[in-house]
Every structure is written in C-alpha cells, then in structure tokens.
Amino acid sequence: MVVYHRTEQSAYRHGVFPDEHGRFGPFGGRYVPEGLMAALIELDAAYREARADPEFMSELSELLRERVGRPTLLHRVPRFAETLAVPGIRVYLKREDMTHTGAHKINNALGQALLAKRMGKSRIVAETGAGQHGVAVATVCAMLGLSCVVYMGSDDMRRQESNVLRMELLGAEVRAVRTGNRRLKDAISESVRDWIATLATTHYLFGTAGGPAPYPQIVRDFQTMIGAEARTQILAAEGRLPDYVVACVGGGSNAIGAFHAFAADPRVGLIGVEAAGHGVGTGAHAATLSAGSPGEMDGSYSYLLQDEDGQIARTHSIAAGLDYPGVGPELSYLKDTGRMIGGSATDDAALRGLWTLSRSEGIITALESAHAVGYLIEAAERGELPTGSVVVLCVSGRGDKDLDIAAERLGLRSAG
Ligand SMILES: *Cc1c(COP(=O)(O)O)cnc(C)c1O
C-alpha cells in the first residue's frame, strides 16, 4: 500500500516565498517589540544587498569549501538498504555530519557571521539549547575574529558541560540564564534583550529556520546548499531525481535546507520527521507539525505545541536538538499545503535507526538524524515504500555527542 501523497502540481515556486511581509502563506511575519522592528528591517536590507553581491557570495563559497568541507558527500548505503527489505530500493545519505564541527549548523552560522562583518558589527550574540548551535557560532567567530557571547539556560549548561567547555576554549563567553525554566526559550529571551541594548555593534545569530522575518529566509538560504548539492549529486549517480528526500525536523533548518532545491518538483516526496518522544499520544513528545496548532511564538506565527489556554507545552525528545515546541513557518506552510509529508519517530525508533546504521554501514549519526533513519525503517515495515524507490536521507550531524545516552539506552557493555 502506497500512502505517500505526491502532488502532480506544486504551488511552490522558487523566489515566491516569503512575500514582502516575510510570510509563507499565513505563516511567519514579525511579532516583535518596537525596539526590534528597526533592527530586523536593517538586517533584511543588508541581507538582500549581500545576496546580490557576487563578491560576498564568492567569499562565502570559498570559506564553505576551505573551512567547512563543502560539498559534503552523497553516497549509497547498500547494506543498510538491504535491511529495509524493499525490492530494488536505493538509499543515499547526504553527509552533513562530515562538515567541520560535525553538523549542518555551521553552514548558517558562517553565512550570518560573514553578513554581520559586512554590516560592520564586531560582536555576535546567540542562544543555544544543547550547545550545538553555540559551538558552531563560537567556531565561526574564532575563524572570522568576532567577539562572541552565547546565552544558555543554567539547567542546559549542567547537562551539556562538554559543549560549554568547547565554547570557552573557542573564546566565547557563555552566560548562564537563570530565569524561567532555565532552558532554550529563556536563552532566546536573554539574547534578544542583549541585542536590543547593543544593536550598533552586535548581530543576533539565530540558529534555526524560525523566529521573526527575515530569519526564516536567511537561515533557509544559508542551508539550501544541502539540497542543491544533493540534487546535482543524485542526478549524476542515478540520472534522475529521487522519489523521496527525508530529514529530521527540530526548528526545521536542515529539513528546509535539504528540501528547498526539490520543492518545485512535485514528483519528489518531501518527508519531515519530527520527534515523537514516548509517542505522540502520550503528551511527552516534540511533534509540533503532527500534533500542534498555529500560534505566535519567538516572534513568528507558526505551528507550535500549546495547551488549551495557549500556554507553550512541555516537550520531550531523546534528541536535544529536536526538543523544542516550535517549528519554522516555511515547513508549516509546506505541511499545510500537503507538499511535505509530516512523519514522526519515537525515541525507540531513533535508537533503532542509530543502531542499524552503525552496524550495517559504520556510520554513527546524531540522535536527531537517527529519527529520519528510524522513520525509514518503520515506513518500509509498513509497506509504504514502493519497489525501486530512490531515497535521499539527510544525516544532519554525527553522533559522538550522544554516546553516553546511546550506551545507556542500548545497553552497551561498559554502560552497565
Ligand atoms: C540542531 C540540530 C538539529 C535540529 O535543528 P533543525 O533546525 O531542525 O535542523 C538536527 N540535527 C542536528 C545534528 C542538530 O545539531
């Protein structure tokens, strides 16, 4: 039974979205205090100029090539594909885990840091949850000679000590946030407060394809090389476009980066895999598109997880990078229009994905990316993948950071 919906036509056209109000259909926009509006408009104008400047774009390309390691590999994983037991299926991995620092986040961090320099800013502020975005930002600030302050919830700092140490070694100042739940959301508020007070010298380097306009577009554009490279690479390898592109969804940056170059080709199925935690029915999950509803959060109108009173819900995922109650406006639009297939994978499915890909191919992915792998395994078991499918799966990051939790949950010997 084939349940995946592939539209014959796509309303999606490159260059149409966002519109002049920073909207993707009804989603996106700018829901911010007055003090921030001018800064966002300045950023928008500076970004448009930079993108039209061949010198800026070629400097960025060169840095991506020489310092990040782009283009990243796209290659087949035949032994993994065999475990799916779908006749003739061919699975390719897009290896963002092989970039410098080991995840896609550096693509956006580098683009925005270069933009900040061009705008004459000498200082970067950023928020971080698990610390992955903070490490990417601290890395590019060291690379480009920018001063760097990263806000992080004090609870997150305790749980992610090695990333705090990495950021400090890279020369960043990590400031503990002790308000609210002492988590990512509180760190975002503190970053915004800092930015409003220091606009003349400072750029706020936002980490995912959400937040107020123009961030969803900026972050998307600085991640679109994932899909653009994959498109060229799969055409060279297969002589045709893939049937499916699969990526995990936290805030949505690696997914929209992987999808964008394929979005106007209606025959390519786009599958965004969210974190179902203990199960979408349990309330302990982070499956925003699957189980949430539209509302306003972090400066934008988009899907989010909220209770009946509009309070932001608590989330759970085994993958820290997916454990967030929101998702960016462009993925919300793609989901609502039926262009994107919204899937989810539980903690257990992700662990199974991690285990299977490690054993069959020698690739230890981040637990975030393992959600996409786990989803593919379960979709194959449900009989949803047609014979002879060609699948591109985005490996957003490497799994070294997750070894402790994987060892405990998978019962590896030394963990006992
Ligand atoms: C942060 C992170 C994610 C989730 O963020 P998106 O913006 O949804 O891409 C996924 N994978 C890895 C490895 C991450 O570090």
Tab-separated table of C-alpha atoms and ligand atoms in Angstrom, residues 102-105 132 207-209 248-255 321-322 366 368-369 396-398 401, ligand 1:
chain	number	residue	atom	x	y	z
A	102	GLY	CA	30.108	17.710	12.581
A	103	ALA	CA	26.646	19.107	11.827
A	104	HIS	CA	24.781	21.327	9.377
A	105	LYS	CA	24.549	24.201	11.873
A	132	GLN	CA	25.427	22.559	19.206
A	207	GLY	CA	20.069	29.167	14.936
A	208	THR	CA	17.088	27.688	13.113
A	209	ALA	CA	14.665	28.476	10.289
A	248	CYS	CA	14.583	15.256	10.732
A	249	VAL	CA	12.736	18.362	11.948
A	250	GLY	CA	13.561	20.351	15.075
A	251	GLY	CA	13.153	24.040	14.246
A	252	GLY	CA	13.433	22.979	10.624
A	253	SER	CA	16.758	24.262	9.259
A	254	ASN	CA	18.348	21.050	7.978
A	255	ALA	CA	14.993	19.894	6.582
A	321	GLY	CA	18.232	19.282	19.084
A	322	LEU	CA	14.622	18.240	18.394
A	366	ALA	CA	23.418	12.155	15.804
A	368	GLU	CA	18.435	13.870	15.767
A	369	SER	CA	19.329	12.412	12.347
A	396	SER	CA	22.279	16.320	9.878
A	397	GLY	CA	25.079	15.513	12.313
A	398	ARG	CA	27.426	12.964	13.835
A	401	LYS	CA	27.869	13.846	21.414
B	1	LIG	C1	20.178	21.260	15.999
B	1	LIG	C2	20.176	20.000	15.255
B	1	LIG	C3	19.013	19.541	14.580
B	1	LIG	C4	17.694	20.248	14.628
B	1	LIG	O1	17.686	21.547	14.120
B	1	LIG	P1	16.980	21.906	12.737
B	1	LIG	O2	16.991	23.395	12.744
B	1	LIG	O3	15.616	21.325	12.735
B	1	LIG	O4	17.816	21.330	11.651
B	1	LIG	C5	19.110	18.366	13.858
B	1	LIG	N1	20.249	17.649	13.799
B	1	LIG	C6	21.378	18.052	14.430
B	1	LIG	C7	22.598	17.208	14.332
B	1	LIG	C8	21.379	19.239	15.185
B	1	LIG	O5	22.503	19.615	15.818
